[in-house]
PDB file of C-alpha atoms in Angstrom:
ATOM      1  CA  MET A   1       0.066   0.136  -0.074  1.00 93.00           C
ATOM      2  CA  LYS A   2       1.005   3.318  -1.107  1.00 98.00           C
ATOM      3  CA  SER A   3       0.366   6.859   0.567  1.00 98.00           C
ATOM      4  CA  VAL A   4      -1.218  10.091  -1.410  1.00 98.00           C
ATOM      5  CA  MET A   5       1.862  11.641   0.039  1.00 98.00           C
ATOM      6  CA  ASP A   6       4.230   9.563  -2.253  1.00 98.00           C
ATOM      7  CA  LYS A   7       4.754  10.532  -5.761  1.00 98.00           C
ATOM      8  CA  GLU A   8       2.806   7.897  -7.451  1.00 98.00           C
ATOM      9  CA  PHE A   9      -0.483   9.514  -6.134  1.00 98.00           C
ATOM     10  CA  LYS A  10       0.342  12.622  -8.463  1.00 98.00           C
ATOM     11  CA  GLN A  11      -1.673  10.702 -11.337  1.00 98.00           C
ATOM     12  CA  TYR A  12      -4.736  10.514  -9.661  1.00 98.00           C
ATOM     13  CA  GLY A  13      -4.530  13.390  -7.483  1.00 98.00           C
ATOM     14  CA  ARG A  14      -3.371  15.948  -5.233  1.00 98.00           C
ATOM     15  CA  VAL A  15      -3.268  17.001  -1.323  1.00 98.00           C
ATOM     16  CA  LEU A  16      -5.055  20.419  -0.399  1.00 98.00           C
ATOM     17  CA  ASN A  17      -3.689  22.666   1.988  1.00 97.00           C
ATOM     18  CA  LEU A  18      -7.329  23.134   4.119  1.00 97.00           C
ATOM     19  CA  ASP A  19      -7.993  23.446   7.495  1.00 97.00           C
ATOM     20  CA  THR A  20     -10.109  20.105   8.399  1.00 98.00           C
ATOM     21  CA  ALA A  21     -10.152  20.216  12.340  1.00 98.00           C
ATOM     22  CA  GLN A  22     -13.913  21.494  12.991  1.00 98.00           C
ATOM     23  CA  PHE A  23     -14.678  18.985   9.613  1.00 98.00           C
ATOM     24  CA  VAL A  24     -13.076  16.001  11.513  1.00 98.00           C
ATOM     25  CA  GLN A  25     -14.880  17.051  14.644  1.00 98.00           C
ATOM     26  CA  THR A  26     -18.038  17.201  13.191  1.00 98.00           C
ATOM     27  CA  MET A  27     -18.127  14.019  11.536  1.00 98.00           C
ATOM     28  CA  LEU A  28     -16.550  12.124  14.813  1.00 97.00           C
ATOM     29  CA  ALA A  29     -19.766  13.489  16.486  1.00 97.00           C
ATOM     30  CA  LYS A  30     -22.212  11.397  14.676  1.00 95.00           C
ATOM     31  CA  GLU A  31     -24.357   8.346  15.331  1.00 92.00           C
ATOM     32  CA  PRO A  32     -22.042   5.260  14.179  1.00 89.00           C
ATOM     33  CA  ILE A  33     -22.832   3.433  11.379  1.00 89.00           C
ATOM     34  CA  LYS A  34     -23.688   0.029  12.321  1.00 89.00           C
ATOM     35  CA  GLU A  35     -23.097  -1.944   9.215  1.00 93.00           C
ATOM     36  CA  GLY A  36     -22.840  -1.393   5.594  1.00 94.00           C
ATOM     37  CA  VAL A  37     -21.911   1.728   3.734  1.00 96.00           C
ATOM     38  CA  ILE A  38     -24.043   5.148   3.661  1.00 96.00           C
ATOM     39  CA  TYR A  39     -23.576   8.082   1.503  1.00 97.00           C
ATOM     40  CA  GLU A  40     -25.469  11.059   1.918  1.00 97.00           C
ATOM     41  CA  PRO A  41     -24.691  13.571  -1.149  1.00 98.00           C
ATOM     42  CA  SER A  42     -25.425  16.798   0.984  1.00 98.00           C
ATOM     43  CA  ASP A  43     -25.022  17.276   4.707  1.00 98.00           C
ATOM     44  CA  ALA A  44     -26.704  20.309   6.380  1.00 98.00           C
ATOM     45  CA  ASP A  45     -23.762  19.942   9.614  1.00 98.00           C
ATOM     46  CA  LEU A  46     -21.104  20.121   6.941  1.00 98.00           C
ATOM     47  CA  GLU A  47     -22.476  22.682   4.670  1.00 98.00           C
ATOM     48  CA  LYS A  48     -22.620  24.931   8.096  1.00 98.00           C
ATOM     49  CA  LEU A  49     -19.046  24.957   8.571  1.00 98.00           C
ATOM     50  CA  PRO A  50     -16.781  27.697   6.670  1.00 97.00           C
ATOM     51  CA  LEU A  51     -15.043  24.348   4.502  1.00 98.00           C
ATOM     52  CA  TYR A  52     -17.969  24.766   2.671  1.00 98.00           C
ATOM     53  CA  GLN A  53     -18.097  28.268   1.769  1.00 97.00           C
ATOM     54  CA  GLN A  54     -14.012  28.003   1.181  1.00 97.00           C
ATOM     55  CA  MET A  55     -14.674  24.752  -1.295  1.00 98.00           C
ATOM     56  CA  GLN A  56     -17.282  26.663  -3.401  1.00 97.00           C
ATOM     57  CA  ASP A  57     -15.426  29.986  -3.591  1.00 97.00           C
ATOM     58  CA  GLU A  58     -12.051  28.684  -3.869  1.00 97.00           C
ATOM     59  CA  VAL A  59     -11.463  24.808  -4.689  1.00 97.00           C
ATOM     60  CA  PHE A  60     -14.068  24.598  -7.168  1.00 98.00           C
ATOM     61  CA  GLY A  61     -13.570  28.313  -8.394  1.00 97.00           C
ATOM     62  CA  GLY A  62     -17.278  29.502  -7.631  1.00 97.00           C
ATOM     63  CA  MET A  63     -18.826  26.265  -8.589  1.00 97.00           C
ATOM     64  CA  GLU A  64     -22.115  25.775  -6.406  1.00 98.00           C
ATOM     65  CA  VAL A  65     -21.377  22.439  -4.613  1.00 98.00           C
ATOM     66  CA  GLU A  66     -22.741  19.518  -2.283  1.00 98.00           C
ATOM     67  CA  PHE A  67     -20.897  18.678   1.029  1.00 98.00           C
ATOM     68  CA  GLY A  68     -21.653  15.210   1.868  1.00 98.00           C
ATOM     69  CA  PHE A  69     -19.834  12.237   3.308  1.00 98.00           C
ATOM     70  CA  CYS A  70     -19.132   8.217   2.876  1.00 98.00           C
ATOM     71  CA  SER A  71     -19.017   6.374   6.366  1.00 97.00           C
ATOM     72  CA  GLY A  72     -19.457   2.348   6.992  1.00 97.00           C
ATOM     73  CA  TYR A  73     -17.362  -0.794   7.038  1.00 97.00           C
ATOM     74  CA  ASN A  74     -15.784  -1.655   3.660  1.00 96.00           C
ATOM     75  CA  GLU A  75     -13.131  -3.731   2.369  1.00 95.00           C
ATOM     76  CA  LYS A  76     -13.517  -4.384  -1.159  1.00 96.00           C
ATOM     77  CA  LEU A  77     -13.529  -2.793  -4.390  1.00 98.00           C
ATOM     78  CA  ASN A  78     -17.105  -3.893  -5.512  1.00 98.00           C
ATOM     79  CA  ALA A  79     -16.950  -1.423  -8.199  1.00 98.00           C
ATOM     80  CA  VAL A  80     -15.379   1.932  -9.807  1.00 98.00           C
ATOM     81  CA  GLU A  81     -17.143   5.176 -10.693  1.00 98.00           C
ATOM     82  CA  TYR A  82     -16.017   8.434 -12.532  1.00 98.00           C
ATOM     83  CA  HIS A  83     -17.063  11.660 -12.838  1.00 98.00           C
ATOM     84  CA  ARG A  84     -16.488  14.479 -15.459  1.00 98.00           C
ATOM     85  CA  SER A  85     -15.184  16.577 -12.798  1.00 97.00           C
ATOM     86  CA  SER A  86     -12.930  16.024  -9.467  1.00 98.00           C
ATOM     87  CA  GLU A  87     -14.028  14.975  -6.252  1.00 98.00           C
ATOM     88  CA  ILE A  88     -12.738  16.012  -2.782  1.00 98.00           C
ATOM     89  CA  ASP A  89     -12.506  13.378   0.055  1.00 98.00           C
ATOM     90  CA  ILE A  90     -11.684  14.796   3.161  1.00 98.00           C
ATOM     91  CA  ALA A  91     -10.403  11.739   5.723  1.00 98.00           C
ATOM     92  CA  ALA A  92     -12.388  12.208   8.994  1.00 98.00           C
ATOM     93  CA  THR A  93     -10.631   8.564   9.977  1.00 97.00           C
ATOM     94  CA  ASP A  94      -7.903   7.225   8.569  1.00 97.00           C
ATOM     95  CA  LEU A  95      -9.036   5.285   5.511  1.00 97.00           C
ATOM     96  CA  VAL A  96      -7.637   3.688   2.471  1.00 98.00           C
ATOM     97  CA  LEU A  97      -9.001   4.489  -1.292  1.00 98.00           C
ATOM     98  CA  MET A  98      -8.864   2.066  -4.296  1.00 98.00           C
ATOM     99  CA  LEU A  99      -7.962   3.967  -7.584  1.00 98.00           C
ATOM    100  CA  GLY A 100      -7.325   3.684 -11.078  1.00 98.00           C
ATOM    101  CA  ARG A 101      -7.568   5.136 -13.959  1.00 98.00           C
ATOM    102  CA  GLN A 102     -10.215   5.595 -16.579  1.00 98.00           C
ATOM    103  CA  GLN A 103      -7.961   5.557 -19.176  1.00 98.00           C
ATOM    104  CA  ASP A 104      -7.385   2.145 -18.851  1.00 98.00           C
ATOM    105  CA  ILE A 105     -11.338   1.314 -19.196  1.00 98.00           C
ATOM    106  CA  ASP A 106     -11.739  -0.686 -22.691  1.00 98.00           C
ATOM    107  CA  TYR A 107     -14.993   1.038 -24.065  1.00 97.00           C
ATOM    108  CA  GLY A 108     -14.776  -1.205 -26.720  1.00 96.00           C
ATOM    109  CA  ASN A 109     -17.047  -3.725 -24.194  1.00 97.00           C
ATOM    110  CA  ASN A 110     -16.850  -0.914 -20.710  1.00 98.00           C
ATOM    111  CA  THR A 111     -14.443  -3.385 -19.303  1.00 98.00           C
ATOM    112  CA  TYR A 112     -11.728  -2.688 -16.676  1.00 98.00           C
ATOM    113  CA  GLU A 113      -9.306  -4.923 -14.902  1.00 98.00           C
ATOM    114  CA  THR A 114      -8.989  -4.997 -11.363  1.00 98.00           C
ATOM    115  CA  LYS A 115      -5.700  -5.682 -11.320  1.00 98.00           C
ATOM    116  CA  ASN A 116      -4.771  -2.019 -12.614  1.00 98.00           C
ATOM    117  CA  VAL A 117      -6.239  -0.978  -9.073  1.00 98.00           C
ATOM    118  CA  GLU A 118      -3.595   0.765  -6.134  1.00 98.00           C
ATOM    119  CA  LEU A 119      -4.147   1.470  -2.802  1.00 98.00           C
ATOM    120  CA  PHE A 120      -3.371   4.547  -0.862  1.00 98.00           C
ATOM    121  CA  PHE A 121      -3.293   5.635   2.804  1.00 98.00           C
ATOM    122  CA  VAL A 122      -4.781   8.576   3.330  1.00 98.00           C
ATOM    123  CA  PRO A 123      -4.696   9.663   7.269  1.00 97.00           C
ATOM    124  CA  GLN A 124      -7.063  11.043   9.303  1.00 98.00           C
ATOM    125  CA  GLY A 125      -7.607  15.172   8.716  1.00 98.00           C
ATOM    126  CA  THR A 126      -6.305  14.899   4.933  1.00 98.00           C
ATOM    127  CA  ALA A 127      -8.041  16.102   2.375  1.00 98.00           C
ATOM    128  CA  VAL A 128      -7.208  14.809  -1.315  1.00 98.00           C
ATOM    129  CA  GLU A 129      -8.503  16.085  -4.832  1.00 98.00           C
ATOM    130  CA  LEU A 130      -9.301  13.387  -6.881  1.00 98.00           C
ATOM    131  CA  TYR A 131      -9.194  14.222 -10.816  1.00 98.00           C
ATOM    132  CA  ALA A 132     -11.574  13.704 -12.928  1.00 98.00           C
ATOM    133  CA  THR A 133     -10.134  10.451 -15.021  1.00 98.00           C
ATOM    134  CA  THR A 134      -9.515   8.830 -11.403  1.00 98.00           C
ATOM    135  CA  LEU A 135     -11.883   5.872 -10.985  1.00 98.00           C
ATOM    136  CA  HIS A 136     -12.653   5.265  -6.991  1.00 98.00           C
ATOM    137  CA  TYR A 137     -15.565   4.008  -5.061  1.00 98.00           C
ATOM    138  CA  ALA A 138     -16.199   3.500  -1.721  1.00 97.00           C
ATOM    139  CA  PRO A 139     -13.239   3.988   0.874  1.00 98.00           C
ATOM    140  CA  CYS A 140     -12.181   1.027   3.400  1.00 96.00           C
ATOM    141  CA  ARG A 141     -10.410   1.030   6.561  1.00 93.00           C
ATOM    142  CA  GLU A 142      -8.032  -1.686   8.065  1.00 84.00           C
ATOM    143  CA  ASN A 143      -8.629  -4.456  10.878  1.00 85.00           C
ATOM    144  CA  GLY A 144     -12.777  -3.523  10.112  1.00 87.00           C
ATOM    145  CA  ALA A 145     -13.332  -0.189  11.833  1.00 92.00           C
ATOM    146  CA  GLU A 146     -15.588   2.302  10.301  1.00 96.00           C
ATOM    147  CA  PHE A 147     -14.164   4.901   7.954  1.00 97.00           C
ATOM    148  CA  ARG A 148     -15.688   8.071   7.812  1.00 98.00           C
ATOM    149  CA  CYS A 149     -15.033  10.517   4.714  1.00 98.00           C
ATOM    150  CA  GLY A 150     -16.180  13.974   3.684  1.00 98.00           C
ATOM    151  CA  VAL A 151     -17.283  14.208  -0.340  1.00 98.00           C
ATOM    152  CA  VAL A 152     -17.751  17.438  -2.346  1.00 98.00           C
ATOM    153  CA  LEU A 153     -18.632  17.166  -5.653  1.00 98.00           C
ATOM    154  CA  PRO A 154     -20.955  19.674  -7.883  1.00 98.00           C
ATOM    155  CA  LYS A 155     -24.293  20.042  -6.856  1.00 98.00           C
ATOM    156  CA  GLY A 156     -26.458  17.660  -8.427  1.00 97.00           C
ATOM    157  CA  THR A 157     -23.570  14.969  -8.446  1.00 98.00           C
ATOM    158  CA  ASN A 158     -24.796  11.269  -7.710  1.00 97.00           C
ATOM    159  CA  LEU A 159     -28.506  12.213  -8.027  1.00 96.00           C
ATOM    160  CA  PRO A 160     -31.157  10.209 -10.074  1.00 95.00           C
ATOM    161  CA  LEU A 161     -30.725  10.744 -13.379  1.00 95.00           C
ATOM    162  CA  LYS A 162     -33.850  13.019 -14.259  1.00 93.00           C
ATOM    163  CA  VAL A 163     -33.495  11.848 -18.072  1.00 90.00           C
ATOM    164  CA  LYS A 164     -32.246   8.261 -19.652  1.00 88.00           C
ATOM    165  CA  PRO A 165     -30.206   8.234 -22.741  1.00 91.00           C
ATOM    166  CA  ALA A 166     -32.726   6.977 -25.199  1.00 91.00           C
ATOM    167  CA  ASP A 167     -29.347   5.170 -26.810  1.00 92.00           C
ATOM    168  CA  ASN A 168     -28.258   2.629 -24.417  1.00 91.00           C
ATOM    169  CA  SER A 169     -24.967   1.903 -25.948  1.00 94.00           C
ATOM    170  CA  GLY A 170     -21.322   2.567 -25.541  1.00 95.00           C
ATOM    171  CA  GLU A 171     -20.380   4.262 -22.546  1.00 97.00           C
ATOM    172  CA  ASN A 172     -24.322   4.939 -21.822  1.00 97.00           C
ATOM    173  CA  GLN A 173     -24.127   1.823 -20.202  1.00 96.00           C
ATOM    174  CA  LEU A 174     -22.423   2.918 -17.420  1.00 98.00           C
ATOM    175  CA  LEU A 175     -24.329   6.130 -16.797  1.00 97.00           C
ATOM    176  CA  PHE A 176     -25.499   5.215 -13.405  1.00 97.00           C
ATOM    177  CA  ALA A 177     -27.053   8.939 -11.715  1.00 97.00           C
ATOM    178  CA  ALA A 178     -26.453  12.445 -12.489  1.00 98.00           C
ATOM    179  CA  ASN A 179     -22.318  12.753 -13.653  1.00 98.00           C
ATOM    180  CA  LYS A 180     -21.517   9.352 -12.181  1.00 98.00           C
ATOM    181  CA  TRP A 181     -20.789   6.552 -14.696  1.00 98.00           C
ATOM    182  CA  LEU A 182     -20.411   3.108 -12.854  1.00 98.00           C
ATOM    183  CA  ILE A 183     -18.836  -0.326 -13.608  1.00 98.00           C
ATOM    184  CA  GLY A 184     -19.532  -2.715 -10.922  1.00 98.00           C
ATOM    185  CA  HIS A 185     -18.077  -6.053  -9.945  1.00 98.00           C
ATOM    186  CA  SER A 186     -20.153  -9.521 -10.259  1.00 97.00           C
ATOM    187  CA  GLU A 187     -19.949  -9.905  -6.616  1.00 96.00           C
ATOM    188  CA  SER A 188     -20.920  -6.439  -6.104  1.00 96.00           C
ATOM    189  CA  GLY A 189     -25.038  -6.789  -6.679  1.00 94.00           C
ATOM    190  CA  VAL A 190     -25.008  -2.575  -8.198  1.00 96.00           C
ATOM    191  CA  ASP A 191     -26.870  -4.702 -10.993  1.00 95.00           C
ATOM    192  CA  LYS A 192     -29.842  -5.004  -9.086  1.00 94.00           C
ATOM    193  CA  ASP A 193     -30.037  -1.433  -8.990  1.00 93.00           C
ATOM    194  CA  GLY A 194     -29.073  -1.270 -12.675  1.00 93.00           C
ATOM    195  CA  GLY A 195     -25.409  -1.113 -12.501  1.00 95.00           C
ATOM    196  CA  PHE A 196     -22.990  -2.131 -15.653  1.00 97.00           C
ATOM    197  CA  ILE A 197     -21.054  -5.437 -14.724  1.00 98.00           C
ATOM    198  CA  GLY A 198     -17.726  -5.047 -16.256  1.00 98.00           C
ATOM    199  CA  LEU A 199     -14.911  -5.398 -13.694  1.00 98.00           C
ATOM    200  CA  ILE A 200     -12.473  -8.018 -14.997  1.00 98.00           C
ATOM    201  CA  GLY A 201     -10.442 -10.058 -12.064  1.00 98.00           C
ATOM    202  CA  GLU A 202     -10.303 -10.289  -8.426  1.00 97.00           C
ATOM    203  CA  ASN A 203     -12.796  -8.570  -6.394  1.00 98.00           C
ATOM    204  CA  THR A 204     -10.147  -6.178  -5.037  1.00 97.00           C
ATOM    205  CA  GLN A 205      -9.968  -6.435  -1.113  1.00 96.00           C
ATOM    206  CA  LEU A 206      -7.972  -4.934   1.930  1.00 92.00           C
TER     207      LEU A 206
END
């Protein structure tokens, strides 16, 4: 496993110099997750923080953003997703990100080989920008502990699609939600919700 502080992370994103102390405190005060993984695109407590305004005004250059979180228990890849924009992840606990490159997707059949995934450790309090071409999904945490991660994206990302493309071929097969293209593993169960199964190889595990 590598660290987001290592040079190998530079092809996937960068570490941001942000004051995340209030964010970490707010996230750790939330009720523990009992099982599984939850994702909230927008959270009222986080969007009251000064960091939320800084995200809009500086990090996203004046764009409207949503400040939510992903929390729970996870040790497998299960799927990869990408957006047409960067995503900011902020570690409220130590966590691990499983990352890949959109450039390695075979768009001939919309598949991606899991052997290309790399694991990166993100220390508590660290904020990272994941570039638009970086494949990612739910974070993990070692020793079966609960992870907590802030997620900042352009407003509306990951919400249900208002219009589904009439042509369900090519990359449109991967369009799972607003500004979200997803490729799942056969073990993930995302196909039950309409997700496309196209990960080839082992379901990478921490």
